[in-house]
């Protein structure tokens, strides 16, 4: 039951409880968004041509909040508790700002289709809903699935340590074993040569094996 308590606190911390001072704000198009957030550790080019890190409704923020809502609803139904909170979250869940696809066919990193200060930044936090989350997949959200692939293409294969491991996992989930293996081989060479990122290969192997036939491994409420 402690998990229910933690999840309930998380929904409040995310700014979507009943307190008027902490509710998510309307983006002007009927969507609930976070008032301010960032996409670690990338910056975007604002309308004044200056770089900035903060924006409303960043994609990573919204993906984490959506996941928290879904998990809290599932746990509430499983243990038949917090019915009032469950009803509130079910009402607000479809109002959360959805994923958006940008002009280049990529998954937008921010609420608006900003230009990145570093187009090939090693971080791609906006793919959280794809990995490690499970909100995007080739069967249920094929257009977003393609947008994830385009995002990774635009980011390139260069990275360091854990970021390379994350790219391997993402390419494995994209069902592109050859691409995943190419980065994996490169990662292993770097582990031997520079002794960094030692923790990444094992998780990547598991991900590739799990996605070998394009199937998702799911338990209750989790992949």
PDB file of C-alpha atoms in Angstrom:
ATOM      1  CA  UNK A   1       0.000   0.000   0.000  1.00  0.00           C
ATOM      2  CA  UNK A   2       2.993   2.299   0.422  1.00  0.00           C
ATOM      3  CA  UNK A   3       3.348   2.410  -3.360  1.00  0.00           C
ATOM      4  CA  UNK A   4      -0.150   3.927  -3.600  1.00  0.00           C
ATOM      5  CA  UNK A   5       0.838   6.622  -1.139  1.00  0.00           C
ATOM      6  CA  UNK A   6       4.032   7.403  -3.056  1.00  0.00           C
ATOM      7  CA  UNK A   7       2.211   7.542  -6.396  1.00  0.00           C
ATOM      8  CA  UNK A   8      -0.465   9.797  -4.928  1.00  0.00           C
ATOM      9  CA  UNK A   9       2.217  12.153  -3.637  1.00  0.00           C
ATOM     10  CA  UNK A  10       3.876  12.074  -7.050  1.00  0.00           C
ATOM     11  CA  UNK A  11       0.709  13.227  -8.797  1.00  0.00           C
ATOM     12  CA  UNK A  12       0.514  16.144  -6.361  1.00  0.00           C
ATOM     13  CA  UNK A  13       4.203  16.970  -6.775  1.00  0.00           C
ATOM     14  CA  UNK A  14       3.734  17.029 -10.534  1.00  0.00           C
ATOM     15  CA  UNK A  15       1.306  19.896 -10.024  1.00  0.00           C
ATOM     16  CA  UNK A  16      -1.993  18.221 -10.874  1.00  0.00           C
ATOM     17  CA  UNK A  17      -3.723  17.922  -7.541  1.00  0.00           C
ATOM     18  CA  UNK A  18      -6.731  20.001  -6.508  1.00  0.00           C
ATOM     19  CA  UNK A  19      -4.771  22.908  -5.087  1.00  0.00           C
ATOM     20  CA  UNK A  20      -5.411  25.993  -7.263  1.00  0.00           C
ATOM     21  CA  UNK A  21      -1.783  27.066  -6.800  1.00  0.00           C
ATOM     22  CA  UNK A  22      -0.312  23.850  -8.180  1.00  0.00           C
ATOM     23  CA  UNK A  23      -2.679  22.688 -10.909  1.00  0.00           C
ATOM     24  CA  UNK A  24      -1.310  22.225 -14.407  1.00  0.00           C
ATOM     25  CA  UNK A  25      -1.993  25.207 -16.609  1.00  0.00           C
ATOM     26  CA  UNK A  26      -3.977  25.346 -19.846  1.00  0.00           C
ATOM     27  CA  UNK A  27      -1.832  25.891 -22.935  1.00  0.00           C
ATOM     28  CA  UNK A  28      -4.585  27.864 -24.642  1.00  0.00           C
ATOM     29  CA  UNK A  29      -5.624  24.888 -26.760  1.00  0.00           C
ATOM     30  CA  UNK A  30      -7.316  22.886 -24.018  1.00  0.00           C
ATOM     31  CA  UNK A  31      -4.235  20.895 -22.955  1.00  0.00           C
ATOM     32  CA  UNK A  32      -2.817  20.695 -19.459  1.00  0.00           C
ATOM     33  CA  UNK A  33       0.926  21.414 -19.341  1.00  0.00           C
ATOM     34  CA  UNK A  34       3.613  22.042 -16.754  1.00  0.00           C
ATOM     35  CA  UNK A  35       4.133  25.786 -16.235  1.00  0.00           C
ATOM     36  CA  UNK A  36       7.908  25.504 -16.685  1.00  0.00           C
ATOM     37  CA  UNK A  37      10.467  22.774 -17.257  1.00  0.00           C
ATOM     38  CA  UNK A  38      13.586  21.808 -19.164  1.00  0.00           C
ATOM     39  CA  UNK A  39      14.823  18.982 -21.352  1.00  0.00           C
ATOM     40  CA  UNK A  40      18.096  17.856 -19.748  1.00  0.00           C
ATOM     41  CA  UNK A  41      20.588  19.095 -20.829  1.00  0.00           C
ATOM     42  CA  UNK A  42      19.692  20.654 -24.167  1.00  0.00           C
ATOM     43  CA  UNK A  43      18.845  24.266 -24.992  1.00  0.00           C
ATOM     44  CA  UNK A  44      16.604  25.678 -27.714  1.00  0.00           C
ATOM     45  CA  UNK A  45      16.802  28.828 -29.815  1.00  0.00           C
ATOM     46  CA  UNK A  46      14.023  31.212 -28.781  1.00  0.00           C
ATOM     47  CA  UNK A  47      12.263  33.745 -30.995  1.00  0.00           C
ATOM     48  CA  UNK A  48      14.786  36.407 -29.968  1.00  0.00           C
ATOM     49  CA  UNK A  49      17.580  34.164 -31.366  1.00  0.00           C
ATOM     50  CA  UNK A  50      18.984  33.592 -27.880  1.00  0.00           C
ATOM     51  CA  UNK A  51      19.354  30.133 -26.372  1.00  0.00           C
ATOM     52  CA  UNK A  52      17.154  29.163 -23.428  1.00  0.00           C
ATOM     53  CA  UNK A  53      16.568  25.990 -21.364  1.00  0.00           C
ATOM     54  CA  UNK A  54      13.110  26.611 -19.881  1.00  0.00           C
ATOM     55  CA  UNK A  55       9.737  26.179 -21.533  1.00  0.00           C
ATOM     56  CA  UNK A  56       6.185  25.136 -20.727  1.00  0.00           C
ATOM     57  CA  UNK A  57       5.201  21.501 -21.252  1.00  0.00           C
ATOM     58  CA  UNK A  58       8.537  19.958 -22.193  1.00  0.00           C
ATOM     59  CA  UNK A  59       8.096  16.510 -23.719  1.00  0.00           C
ATOM     60  CA  UNK A  60       9.989  14.644 -21.004  1.00  0.00           C
ATOM     61  CA  UNK A  61       7.925  16.339 -18.273  1.00  0.00           C
ATOM     62  CA  UNK A  62       4.660  15.434 -19.942  1.00  0.00           C
ATOM     63  CA  UNK A  63       5.743  11.826 -20.567  1.00  0.00           C
ATOM     64  CA  UNK A  64       6.694  11.316 -16.911  1.00  0.00           C
ATOM     65  CA  UNK A  65       3.457  12.899 -15.708  1.00  0.00           C
ATOM     66  CA  UNK A  66       1.385  10.784 -18.109  1.00  0.00           C
ATOM     67  CA  UNK A  67       3.161   7.652 -16.885  1.00  0.00           C
ATOM     68  CA  UNK A  68       2.612   8.647 -13.248  1.00  0.00           C
ATOM     69  CA  UNK A  69      -1.091   9.210 -13.861  1.00  0.00           C
ATOM     70  CA  UNK A  70      -1.455   5.851 -15.594  1.00  0.00           C
ATOM     71  CA  UNK A  71       0.446   3.936 -12.902  1.00  0.00           C
ATOM     72  CA  UNK A  72      -1.511   5.625 -10.123  1.00  0.00           C
ATOM     73  CA  UNK A  73      -4.822   4.774 -11.798  1.00  0.00           C
ATOM     74  CA  UNK A  74      -3.735   1.161 -12.289  1.00  0.00           C
ATOM     75  CA  UNK A  75      -2.602   0.809  -8.679  1.00  0.00           C
ATOM     76  CA  UNK A  76      -5.777   2.453  -7.386  1.00  0.00           C
ATOM     77  CA  UNK A  77      -7.912   0.018  -9.373  1.00  0.00           C
ATOM     78  CA  UNK A  78      -5.809  -2.963  -8.338  1.00  0.00           C
ATOM     79  CA  UNK A  79      -6.190  -2.244  -4.598  1.00  0.00           C
ATOM     80  CA  UNK A  80      -9.535  -0.424  -4.848  1.00  0.00           C
ATOM     81  CA  UNK A  81      -8.355   2.687  -3.021  1.00  0.00           C
ATOM     82  CA  UNK A  82      -8.319   6.455  -3.651  1.00  0.00           C
ATOM     83  CA  UNK A  83     -11.401   6.390  -5.847  1.00  0.00           C
ATOM     84  CA  UNK A  84     -11.712  10.171  -5.806  1.00  0.00           C
ATOM     85  CA  UNK A  85      -8.117  10.662  -6.930  1.00  0.00           C
ATOM     86  CA  UNK A  86      -8.555   7.967  -9.563  1.00  0.00           C
ATOM     87  CA  UNK A  87     -11.596   9.710 -11.005  1.00  0.00           C
ATOM     88  CA  UNK A  88      -9.756  13.032 -11.093  1.00  0.00           C
ATOM     89  CA  UNK A  89      -6.735  11.532 -12.865  1.00  0.00           C
ATOM     90  CA  UNK A  90      -8.929   9.738 -15.401  1.00  0.00           C
ATOM     91  CA  UNK A  91     -10.571  13.056 -16.166  1.00  0.00           C
ATOM     92  CA  UNK A  92      -7.262  14.888 -16.593  1.00  0.00           C
ATOM     93  CA  UNK A  93      -5.257  12.167 -18.351  1.00  0.00           C
ATOM     94  CA  UNK A  94      -6.674  12.804 -21.857  1.00  0.00           C
ATOM     95  CA  UNK A  95      -6.148  16.550 -21.346  1.00  0.00           C
ATOM     96  CA  UNK A  96      -2.380  16.243 -20.954  1.00  0.00           C
ATOM     97  CA  UNK A  97      -0.414  17.731 -23.838  1.00  0.00           C
ATOM     98  CA  UNK A  98       0.181  14.874 -26.316  1.00  0.00           C
ATOM     99  CA  UNK A  99       3.431  14.055 -28.082  1.00  0.00           C
ATOM    100  CA  UNK A 100       4.012  16.262 -31.099  1.00  0.00           C
ATOM    101  CA  UNK A 101       5.838  15.667 -34.365  1.00  0.00           C
ATOM    102  CA  UNK A 102       7.978  18.500 -35.706  1.00  0.00           C
ATOM    103  CA  UNK A 103       8.584  19.830 -39.208  1.00  0.00           C
ATOM    104  CA  UNK A 104      11.508  17.460 -39.762  1.00  0.00           C
ATOM    105  CA  UNK A 105       9.421  14.448 -38.803  1.00  0.00           C
ATOM    106  CA  UNK A 106      11.090  14.224 -35.406  1.00  0.00           C
ATOM    107  CA  UNK A 107       9.514  13.878 -31.983  1.00  0.00           C
ATOM    108  CA  UNK A 108       9.455  17.402 -30.624  1.00  0.00           C
ATOM    109  CA  UNK A 109      11.633  17.968 -27.592  1.00  0.00           C
ATOM    110  CA  UNK A 110       9.568  20.908 -26.406  1.00  0.00           C
ATOM    111  CA  UNK A 111       5.972  22.035 -26.605  1.00  0.00           C
ATOM    112  CA  UNK A 112       6.898  24.177 -29.595  1.00  0.00           C
ATOM    113  CA  UNK A 113       9.025  23.068 -32.533  1.00  0.00           C
ATOM    114  CA  UNK A 114      12.088  24.984 -31.411  1.00  0.00           C
ATOM    115  CA  UNK A 115      15.469  24.716 -33.118  1.00  0.00           C
ATOM    116  CA  UNK A 116      18.002  22.971 -30.877  1.00  0.00           C
ATOM    117  CA  UNK A 117      21.151  24.790 -29.863  1.00  0.00           C
ATOM    118  CA  UNK A 118      22.971  21.471 -30.222  1.00  0.00           C
ATOM    119  CA  UNK A 119      21.169  19.397 -32.889  1.00  0.00           C
ATOM    120  CA  UNK A 120      23.291  16.340 -32.040  1.00  0.00           C
ATOM    121  CA  UNK A 121      23.270  16.705 -28.269  1.00  0.00           C
ATOM    122  CA  UNK A 122      24.129  13.403 -26.568  1.00  0.00           C
ATOM    123  CA  UNK A 123      20.981  13.581 -24.431  1.00  0.00           C
ATOM    124  CA  UNK A 124      17.530  12.893 -25.855  1.00  0.00           C
ATOM    125  CA  UNK A 125      15.378  13.124 -22.768  1.00  0.00           C
ATOM    126  CA  UNK A 126      12.253  13.680 -24.837  1.00  0.00           C
ATOM    127  CA  UNK A 127      12.358   9.990 -25.816  1.00  0.00           C
ATOM    128  CA  UNK A 128      11.550   8.970 -22.230  1.00  0.00           C
ATOM    129  CA  UNK A 129       8.044   7.967 -23.305  1.00  0.00           C
ATOM    130  CA  UNK A 130       9.617   5.532 -25.754  1.00  0.00           C
ATOM    131  CA  UNK A 131      12.432   4.248 -23.553  1.00  0.00           C
ATOM    132  CA  UNK A 132      12.454   3.516 -20.679  1.00  0.00           C
ATOM    133  CA  UNK A 133       8.719   4.276 -20.868  1.00  0.00           C
ATOM    134  CA  UNK A 134       6.225   2.329 -22.976  1.00  0.00           C
ATOM    135  CA  UNK A 135       3.925   5.041 -24.327  1.00  0.00           C
ATOM    136  CA  UNK A 136       5.268   4.748 -27.892  1.00  0.00           C
ATOM    137  CA  UNK A 137       5.532   1.517 -29.862  1.00  0.00           C
ATOM    138  CA  UNK A 138       5.261   0.308 -33.451  1.00  0.00           C
ATOM    139  CA  UNK A 139       1.814  -1.286 -33.080  1.00  0.00           C
ATOM    140  CA  UNK A 140      -0.211   1.293 -31.164  1.00  0.00           C
ATOM    141  CA  UNK A 141       1.523   4.563 -32.139  1.00  0.00           C
ATOM    142  CA  UNK A 142       3.220   3.943 -35.512  1.00  0.00           C
ATOM    143  CA  UNK A 143       3.571   7.635 -36.453  1.00  0.00           C
ATOM    144  CA  UNK A 144       5.249   8.473 -33.152  1.00  0.00           C
ATOM    145  CA  UNK A 145       7.382   5.358 -33.568  1.00  0.00           C
ATOM    146  CA  UNK A 146       8.648   6.755 -36.885  1.00  0.00           C
ATOM    147  CA  UNK A 147       9.222  10.130 -35.263  1.00  0.00           C
ATOM    148  CA  UNK A 148      11.446   8.506 -32.639  1.00  0.00           C
ATOM    149  CA  UNK A 149      13.526   6.894 -35.388  1.00  0.00           C
ATOM    150  CA  UNK A 150      13.871  10.263 -37.134  1.00  0.00           C
ATOM    151  CA  UNK A 151      14.919  11.875 -33.858  1.00  0.00           C
ATOM    152  CA  UNK A 152      17.709   9.344 -33.391  1.00  0.00           C
ATOM    153  CA  UNK A 153      18.832   9.770 -36.997  1.00  0.00           C
ATOM    154  CA  UNK A 154      19.074  13.534 -36.505  1.00  0.00           C
ATOM    155  CA  UNK A 155      20.922  13.113 -33.208  1.00  0.00           C
ATOM    156  CA  UNK A 156      23.527  10.849 -34.806  1.00  0.00           C
ATOM    157  CA  UNK A 157      25.378   7.903 -33.278  1.00  0.00           C
ATOM    158  CA  UNK A 158      28.090   9.825 -31.469  1.00  0.00           C
ATOM    159  CA  UNK A 159      27.844   9.880 -27.690  1.00  0.00           C
ATOM    160  CA  UNK A 160      29.648   8.818 -24.545  1.00  0.00           C
ATOM    161  CA  UNK A 161      29.136   6.154 -21.908  1.00  0.00           C
ATOM    162  CA  UNK A 162      25.543   5.699 -20.781  1.00  0.00           C
ATOM    163  CA  UNK A 163      24.209   7.806 -23.657  1.00  0.00           C
ATOM    164  CA  UNK A 164      25.500   5.238 -26.140  1.00  0.00           C
ATOM    165  CA  UNK A 165      23.818   2.535 -24.073  1.00  0.00           C
ATOM    166  CA  UNK A 166      20.550   4.451 -24.234  1.00  0.00           C
ATOM    167  CA  UNK A 167      20.870   4.731 -28.010  1.00  0.00           C
ATOM    168  CA  UNK A 168      21.435   0.986 -28.300  1.00  0.00           C
ATOM    169  CA  UNK A 169      18.297   0.311 -26.277  1.00  0.00           C
ATOM    170  CA  UNK A 170      16.302   2.744 -28.376  1.00  0.00           C
ATOM    171  CA  UNK A 171      17.454   1.229 -31.681  1.00  0.00           C
ATOM    172  CA  UNK A 172      16.643  -2.215 -30.286  1.00  0.00           C
ATOM    173  CA  UNK A 173      13.123  -1.037 -29.486  1.00  0.00           C
ATOM    174  CA  UNK A 174      12.933   0.352 -32.989  1.00  0.00           C
ATOM    175  CA  UNK A 175      13.525  -3.254 -34.137  1.00  0.00           C
ATOM    176  CA  UNK A 176      16.743  -2.265 -35.920  1.00  0.00           C
ATOM    177  CA  UNK A 177      19.139  -4.889 -34.598  1.00  0.00           C
ATOM    178  CA  UNK A 178      21.906  -4.016 -37.056  1.00  0.00           C
ATOM    179  CA  UNK A 179      22.029  -0.402 -35.942  1.00  0.00           C
ATOM    180  CA  UNK A 180      21.844  -1.397 -32.279  1.00  0.00           C
ATOM    181  CA  UNK A 181      24.682  -3.895 -32.764  1.00  0.00           C
ATOM    182  CA  UNK A 182      26.854  -1.336 -34.556  1.00  0.00           C
ATOM    183  CA  UNK A 183      26.617   1.099 -31.632  1.00  0.00           C
ATOM    184  CA  UNK A 184      26.995  -1.773 -29.184  1.00  0.00           C
ATOM    185  CA  UNK A 185      30.253  -2.864 -30.818  1.00  0.00           C
ATOM    186  CA  UNK A 186      31.506   0.698 -30.683  1.00  0.00           C
ATOM    187  CA  UNK A 187      30.549   0.930 -27.007  1.00  0.00           C
ATOM    188  CA  UNK A 188      32.435  -2.247 -26.172  1.00  0.00           C
ATOM    189  CA  UNK A 189      35.565  -0.908 -27.869  1.00  0.00           C
ATOM    190  CA  UNK A 190      35.317   2.253 -25.813  1.00  0.00           C
ATOM    191  CA  UNK A 191      34.823   0.262 -22.610  1.00  0.00           C
ATOM    192  CA  UNK A 192      38.089  -1.561 -23.278  1.00  0.00           C
ATOM    193  CA  UNK A 193      39.961   1.509 -24.469  1.00  0.00           C
ATOM    194  CA  UNK A 194      38.699   4.098 -21.986  1.00  0.00           C
ATOM    195  CA  UNK A 195      37.033   2.084 -19.203  1.00  0.00           C
ATOM    196  CA  UNK A 196      33.784   4.065 -19.222  1.00  0.00           C
ATOM    197  CA  UNK A 197      30.211   3.012 -19.637  1.00  0.00           C
ATOM    198  CA  UNK A 198      30.874  -0.474 -18.248  1.00  0.00           C
ATOM    199  CA  UNK A 199      27.306  -0.718 -16.976  1.00  0.00           C
ATOM    200  CA  UNK A 200      25.658  -0.222 -20.371  1.00  0.00           C
ATOM    201  CA  UNK A 201      26.321  -3.399 -22.459  1.00  0.00           C
ATOM    202  CA  UNK A 202      24.412  -5.917 -20.314  1.00  0.00           C
ATOM    203  CA  UNK A 203      21.184  -3.899 -20.359  1.00  0.00           C
ATOM    204  CA  UNK A 204      21.546  -3.421 -24.096  1.00  0.00           C
ATOM    205  CA  UNK A 205      21.901  -7.163 -24.719  1.00  0.00           C
ATOM    206  CA  UNK A 206      18.756  -7.818 -22.692  1.00  0.00           C
ATOM    207  CA  UNK A 207      16.876  -5.151 -24.629  1.00  0.00           C
ATOM    208  CA  UNK A 208      17.959  -6.560 -27.981  1.00  0.00           C
ATOM    209  CA  UNK A 209      16.969 -10.091 -26.967  1.00  0.00           C
ATOM    210  CA  UNK A 210      13.604  -8.882 -25.653  1.00  0.00           C
ATOM    211  CA  UNK A 211      12.923  -7.091 -28.955  1.00  0.00           C
ATOM    212  CA  UNK A 212      14.333  -9.816 -31.197  1.00  0.00           C
ATOM    213  CA  UNK A 213      10.924 -10.707 -32.604  1.00  0.00           C
ATOM    214  CA  UNK A 214       9.325  -7.329 -32.120  1.00  0.00           C
ATOM    215  CA  UNK A 215       7.388  -8.422 -29.062  1.00  0.00           C
ATOM    216  CA  UNK A 216       6.924  -6.448 -25.888  1.00  0.00           C
ATOM    217  CA  UNK A 217       7.420  -8.108 -22.515  1.00  0.00           C
ATOM    218  CA  UNK A 218       4.644  -6.895 -20.256  1.00  0.00           C
ATOM    219  CA  UNK A 219       3.552  -7.538 -16.706  1.00  0.00           C
ATOM    220  CA  UNK A 220       0.745  -5.677 -14.986  1.00  0.00           C
ATOM    221  CA  UNK A 221       1.221  -2.019 -15.783  1.00  0.00           C
ATOM    222  CA  UNK A 222       4.806  -2.362 -16.967  1.00  0.00           C
ATOM    223  CA  UNK A 223       6.814  -3.522 -19.983  1.00  0.00           C
TER     224      UNK A 223
END
